Amino acid sequence: MLVGVGCSHDDSRKSILKVYNWADYIDEELLGEFEEWYQEQTGEEVTVIYQLFDINEIMLAKIERGKEDFDVVCPSEYIIERMLENDLLLPLDMNFGSTPNYIKNISPYIKEVFSRIDGNGKNANDYAVGYMWGTTGFLYNPKYVSREEVSSWSALWNPKFNKKLLVKDAFRDVYSPLLIYANHDKILSGEVKMDDLMHDSSDESIAVVEALLKKTKPHVAGWEADFGKEIMTKEKAWLNLSWSGDAVWAIEEARDVNVELDYVVPDEGSIVWFDGWVIPKYAKNIKAASYFINFMCKPENAIRNMDASGYVSVIGGEEVMEYMSEAAVESGYEEAQDLSYFFGEEADSVVINPVLYPDRSVIERCTMMHDSGARTEALLEMWSRVKGDNLNNWMVIVILLSFVVLLIVGVMRKLKQRRQRRRRW
């Protein structure tokens, strides 16, 4: 669904755009709409070939080998960092002729964070455009868990949650906040900076986090990549170390079956994660890739992608803020958040879903992850030692049932979103 001009002499690729993205991470109707929009803007035809990945490293391995000529991919921040270090990305061309540059709608906060990506002397903003972002924290059930009990990462080894705890099977997203927890006093005293800490994957730090995780392990009902949010809606688990986007999905689905769920970022601090669009070194259709990224930054498209995925777009501006605020009010939210860091000074008191858009006070105790480079293997070995196999029989059954339910719910939800979208647009 996008045409490639770029550096290719392969005529067969001049009318094809290959996009590589996470599953359930876009309003797929936009792919066809992009094809029409691209022809309107350039007079050229393009067809989008859309493919999915579920692990950053698998996507990266395909590109590193040079055997995959994807034009646009959507890696996470630490992979963007690694791709920059290894010269695997092409700089972005922001010259769209008479077509507006929608990339300028990206929040200044996102651009500032991207500037902290260690790109081997390159500014990540010249090579990557943010797409979605969020935090890592606790999804919890207030019926069994008080907010005070989950205000600290130490909730992970609270015996009250024995076999009622789920943990994301994502070693970086667990290692990083626990390293922040372990160094909380040093951070408060100024002895250690959070961003510097995210570069630390020394043997000593790995050992500290491993000890904390081994305290946690006896209470873990499952290490999950996707099924946790469904199990939480069924009240089979009470606490889930989760991503904010998954938390939003679970909270909305649970509400439909009269189950209350909530989400919190512990007081010690956590990570803010980001995914972004990049053009790989071996791309064949660079022009169409650039236009595709630009198209995804249109405010109305950003809103649709948020509706479809449950995650939060990096696009700022009044249009997005007003839409999200109105949606929050309709859903019953009343507390105002300070979002001046994201939408600008005038947004210091906005009623909005705090899971989607954390208050400034939450963001100020969060930082971003960095690539661990050659130390990745050591982190993986630690993760493997900790996890072992502690899925009990009842949890295996619940997981299998949950996958079936997820398929049914997914179909029903997409139909519902399409109906709502037709009314909205």
Coordinates of C-alpha atoms in Angstrom, one line a residue, residues 54-365:
D54 CA 5.7 -10.1 17.7
I55 CA 9.3 -9.9 18.9
N56 CA 11.7 -6.9 18.3
E57 CA 14.7 -9.2 17.9
I58 CA 13.1 -11.3 15.2
M59 CA 12.3 -8.2 13.2
L60 CA 15.8 -6.9 13.7
A61 CA 17.5 -10.2 12.7
K62 CA 15.7 -10.2 9.4
I63 CA 16.9 -6.7 8.6
E64 CA 20.4 -7.3 9.9
R65 CA 20.8 -10.2 7.4
G66 CA 19.8 -7.9 4.6
K67 CA 17.4 -10.5 3.2
E68 CA 14.3 -8.5 3.9
D69 CA 13.6 -5.3 2.0
F70 CA 11.0 -3.8 4.4
D71 CA 10.3 -0.2 3.7
V72 CA 8.8 0.8 7.0
V73 CA 9.1 -1.0 10.4
C74 CA 8.0 -0.1 13.9
P75 CA 10.7 -1.1 16.5
S76 CA 10.9 -0.1 20.2
E77 CA 13.3 2.5 21.5
Y78 CA 16.1 0.2 22.4
I79 CA 16.0 -1.4 19.0
I80 CA 16.0 2.0 17.3
E81 CA 19.1 2.7 19.4
R82 CA 20.8 -0.6 18.2
M83 CA 19.8 0.0 14.6
L84 CA 21.3 3.5 14.7
E85 CA 24.5 2.2 16.3
N86 CA 24.8 -0.5 13.5
D87 CA 24.0 1.9 10.6
L88 CA 20.8 0.0 9.7
L89 CA 18.6 3.1 9.2
L90 CA 18.2 5.7 6.5
P91 CA 17.6 9.4 7.4
L92 CA 14.1 10.6 6.9
D93 CA 13.2 12.9 4.0
M94 CA 10.7 15.5 5.4
N95 CA 10.2 17.2 2.0
F96 CA 6.7 16.3 0.9
G97 CA 6.2 19.1 -1.7
S98 CA 2.7 20.5 -1.5
T99 CA 1.6 17.8 1.0
P100 CA 1.5 19.1 4.6
N101 CA 4.2 17.8 7.0
Y102 CA 2.1 16.1 9.7
I103 CA 5.2 14.9 11.4
K104 CA 5.4 18.3 13.0
N105 CA 2.3 17.3 15.1
I106 CA 4.5 15.1 17.3
S107 CA 4.6 16.2 20.9
P108 CA 7.8 18.1 21.9
Y109 CA 8.1 15.7 24.8
I110 CA 8.5 12.7 22.5
K111 CA 11.1 14.5 20.4
E112 CA 13.0 15.3 23.6
V113 CA 13.0 11.7 24.7
F114 CA 14.0 10.5 21.2
S115 CA 17.0 12.9 21.4
R116 CA 18.2 10.8 24.4
I117 CA 18.5 7.7 22.3
D118 CA 22.2 6.8 22.0
G119 CA 22.5 6.7 18.3
N120 CA 26.3 6.6 17.9
G121 CA 26.5 10.3 17.2
K122 CA 23.2 10.4 15.3
N123 CA 20.1 12.3 16.5
A124 CA 17.3 9.7 16.5
N125 CA 14.8 12.4 15.4
D126 CA 16.5 12.5 12.1
Y127 CA 15.9 8.7 11.6
A128 CA 12.8 7.8 13.6
V129 CA 9.3 9.2 14.1
G130 CA 7.4 8.1 17.2
Y131 CA 4.2 6.1 16.9
M132 CA 2.9 4.9 20.3
W133 CA 4.1 5.2 23.9
G134 CA 3.2 4.2 27.4
T135 CA 4.4 3.2 30.8
T136 CA 5.0 0.0 32.7
G137 CA 3.2 -0.5 36.1
F138 CA 0.6 -2.6 37.9
L139 CA -2.8 -3.5 36.6
Y140 CA -4.7 -4.5 39.7
N141 CA -8.2 -5.4 41.0
P142 CA -9.3 -3.0 43.7
K143 CA -11.7 -5.6 45.1
Y144 CA -8.7 -7.6 46.4
V145 CA -5.8 -5.1 46.2
S146 CA -5.6 -1.5 47.7
R147 CA -3.8 1.2 45.8
E148 CA -1.4 1.6 48.7
E149 CA -0.4 -2.1 48.4
V150 CA 0.7 -1.5 44.8
S151 CA 2.3 1.8 45.3
S152 CA 5.7 0.1 45.5
W153 CA 7.4 -2.6 43.4
S154 CA 7.8 -4.6 46.6
A155 CA 4.2 -5.7 45.9
L156 CA 5.8 -8.3 43.7
W157 CA 6.9 -10.3 46.7
N158 CA 3.9 -9.7 48.9
P159 CA 2.7 -13.1 50.0
K160 CA -0.9 -11.8 49.9
F161 CA -0.7 -12.2 46.1
N162 CA 0.5 -15.8 46.1
K163 CA -0.5 -17.4 42.8
K164 CA -2.6 -14.3 42.0
L165 CA 0.3 -12.4 40.4
L166 CA 1.1 -12.3 36.7
V167 CA 4.4 -10.8 35.3
K168 CA 5.1 -9.7 31.8
D169 CA 7.4 -12.1 30.0
A170 CA 9.6 -9.2 28.8
F171 CA 12.9 -9.2 30.6
R172 CA 13.8 -5.6 29.9
D173 CA 10.5 -4.3 31.0
V174 CA 10.9 -6.1 34.3
Y175 CA 14.6 -5.7 34.9
S176 CA 14.5 -1.9 34.4
P177 CA 11.9 -0.9 37.0
L178 CA 13.3 -3.3 39.5
L179 CA 16.7 -1.8 39.0
I180 CA 15.1 1.6 39.7
Y181 CA 13.5 0.2 42.8
A182 CA 16.8 -1.2 44.1
N183 CA 18.5 2.1 43.6
H184 CA 15.7 4.3 44.8
D185 CA 17.6 5.9 47.7
K186 CA 20.6 6.7 45.5
I187 CA 18.2 8.3 42.9
L188 CA 16.6 10.5 45.6
S189 CA 20.0 11.6 47.0
G190 CA 21.3 12.5 43.5
E191 CA 24.0 9.9 43.6
V192 CA 22.6 8.1 40.6
K193 CA 20.6 9.4 37.6
M194 CA 17.7 7.3 36.4
D195 CA 18.8 7.6 32.7
D196 CA 22.4 6.5 33.5
L197 CA 20.9 3.6 35.5
M198 CA 19.2 2.3 32.3
H199 CA 22.6 1.8 30.8
D200 CA 23.6 -0.5 33.7
S201 CA 23.6 -4.2 33.0
S202 CA 26.6 -5.0 35.0
D203 CA 27.0 -8.4 36.8
E204 CA 26.4 -6.7 40.1
S205 CA 23.1 -5.0 39.0
I206 CA 21.9 -8.2 37.3
A207 CA 22.5 -10.1 40.5
V208 CA 20.5 -7.6 42.5
V209 CA 17.5 -7.8 40.2
E210 CA 17.8 -11.6 40.1
A211 CA 17.6 -11.8 43.8
L212 CA 14.5 -9.6 43.9
L213 CA 12.9 -11.7 41.1
K214 CA 13.6 -15.0 43.0
K215 CA 11.7 -13.5 45.9
T216 CA 8.9 -12.9 43.5
K217 CA 8.9 -16.2 41.7
P218 CA 7.0 -18.3 44.4
H219 CA 4.0 -16.0 44.0
V220 CA 3.9 -15.9 40.2
A221 CA 1.0 -17.7 38.6
G222 CA 2.3 -17.0 35.1
W223 CA 4.8 -15.1 33.0
E224 CA 2.7 -13.7 30.2
A225 CA 3.1 -11.9 26.9
D226 CA -0.6 -11.3 26.1
F227 CA -3.0 -13.5 28.1
G228 CA -2.6 -11.6 31.4
K229 CA -5.2 -8.9 30.6
E230 CA -7.8 -11.5 29.8
I231 CA -7.1 -13.4 33.1
M232 CA -7.4 -10.2 35.0
T233 CA -10.8 -9.5 33.6
K234 CA -11.9 -12.9 34.8
E235 CA -10.6 -12.2 38.4
K236 CA -8.4 -15.3 38.2
A237 CA -5.4 -13.0 39.0
W238 CA -5.4 -9.9 41.1
L239 CA -2.2 -8.2 40.1
N240 CA -0.3 -8.0 36.8
L241 CA 3.0 -6.3 36.0
S242 CA 1.8 -4.8 32.7
W243 CA 2.0 -2.2 30.0
S244 CA -0.4 0.7 30.2
G245 CA -1.9 -0.1 26.8
D246 CA -2.8 -3.6 27.9
A247 CA -4.1 -2.1 31.1
V248 CA -6.5 0.2 29.1
W249 CA -7.8 -2.8 27.1
A250 CA -8.3 -4.9 30.3
I251 CA -10.0 -2.0 32.2
E252 CA -12.5 -1.5 29.3
E253 CA -13.2 -5.1 28.8
A254 CA -13.6 -5.8 32.6
R255 CA -16.1 -2.9 32.8
D256 CA -18.3 -4.7 30.3
V257 CA -18.6 -7.7 32.7
N258 CA -18.9 -5.6 35.9
V259 CA -15.3 -6.1 37.0
E260 CA -13.4 -3.1 38.2
L261 CA -9.7 -2.9 37.4
D262 CA -7.2 0.0 37.8
Y263 CA -3.6 0.8 36.9
V264 CA -0.8 2.5 38.8
V265 CA 2.9 3.4 38.3
P266 CA 4.7 2.6 41.6
D267 CA 6.2 5.5 43.6
E268 CA 9.8 4.5 43.1
G269 CA 9.5 5.2 39.4
S270 CA 9.3 3.1 36.2
I271 CA 10.0 3.2 32.5
V272 CA 8.3 5.1 29.7
W273 CA 8.5 3.0 26.5
F274 CA 8.2 4.1 22.9
D275 CA 7.7 2.5 19.5
G276 CA 8.5 4.5 16.3
W277 CA 8.5 4.3 12.5
V278 CA 11.9 3.9 10.8
I279 CA 13.1 3.2 7.2
P280 CA 15.6 0.3 7.2
K281 CA 18.8 0.5 5.3
Y282 CA 17.6 -2.1 2.7
A283 CA 14.3 -0.3 1.9
K284 CA 13.3 -0.2 -1.7
N285 CA 10.5 2.4 -1.7
I286 CA 11.8 5.3 0.4
K287 CA 9.5 7.9 -1.0
A288 CA 6.3 5.9 -0.2
A289 CA 7.8 5.0 3.2
S290 CA 8.2 8.6 4.0
Y291 CA 4.7 9.5 2.9
F292 CA 3.3 6.6 4.9
I293 CA 5.0 7.8 8.1
N294 CA 3.7 11.3 7.4
F295 CA 0.1 9.9 6.8
M296 CA 0.2 8.2 10.2
C297 CA 0.9 11.5 11.9
K298 CA -2.3 13.1 10.8
P299 CA -4.3 13.8 14.0
E300 CA -7.4 12.0 12.8
N301 CA -5.4 9.0 11.9
A302 CA -3.6 9.0 15.2
I303 CA -7.0 9.0 16.9
R304 CA -8.2 6.1 14.9
N305 CA -5.1 4.1 15.6
M306 CA -5.5 4.7 19.3
D307 CA -9.1 3.6 19.1
A308 CA -8.1 0.4 17.3
S309 CA -5.1 -0.5 19.5
G310 CA -5.8 0.9 23.0
Y311 CA -2.4 2.5 23.0
V312 CA -1.4 6.2 23.0
S313 CA -0.2 8.1 20.0
V314 CA 2.8 10.4 20.2
I315 CA 0.7 13.1 18.3
G316 CA 0.0 16.2 20.4
G317 CA -2.0 19.2 19.5
E318 CA -5.4 20.5 20.4
E319 CA -7.4 18.2 18.2
V320 CA -6.1 15.0 19.9
M321 CA -6.3 16.5 23.4
E322 CA -9.9 17.6 23.0
Y323 CA -11.0 14.3 21.5
M324 CA -9.3 12.3 24.3
S325 CA -10.6 14.6 27.0
E326 CA -14.2 14.4 25.7
A327 CA -13.9 10.6 25.6
A328 CA -12.6 10.6 29.2
V329 CA -15.5 12.7 30.5
E330 CA -18.0 10.5 28.7
S331 CA -16.4 7.5 30.5
G332 CA -16.8 9.1 33.9
Y333 CA -13.3 10.5 34.5
E334 CA -13.3 13.7 36.6
E335 CA -9.8 14.3 37.9
A336 CA -7.7 16.7 36.0
Q337 CA -4.1 15.9 35.0
D338 CA -1.2 18.1 34.4
L339 CA -0.3 17.3 30.7
S340 CA 1.6 20.5 30.0
Y341 CA 4.7 18.3 29.3
F342 CA 2.9 16.7 26.4
F343 CA 0.3 19.1 25.0
G344 CA 1.9 22.4 26.0
E345 CA 1.6 25.0 28.8
E346 CA -2.2 25.4 28.4
A347 CA -2.8 21.7 29.2
D348 CA -1.9 22.0 32.9
S349 CA -5.3 20.8 34.0
V350 CA -7.0 18.4 31.6
V351 CA -9.6 15.8 32.5
I352 CA -8.3 12.7 30.8
N353 CA -7.7 9.0 31.3
P354 CA -4.6 9.0 33.6
V355 CA -3.7 5.5 32.4
L356 CA -3.3 6.7 28.8
Y357 CA -1.8 10.1 29.7
P358 CA 0.0 10.1 33.1
D359 CA 0.2 13.3 35.2
R360 CA 3.4 15.2 35.0
S361 CA 4.3 14.0 38.5
V362 CA 4.3 10.4 37.2
I363 CA 6.3 11.1 34.2
E364 CA 9.0 12.9 36.3
R365 CA 9.7 9.7 38.1

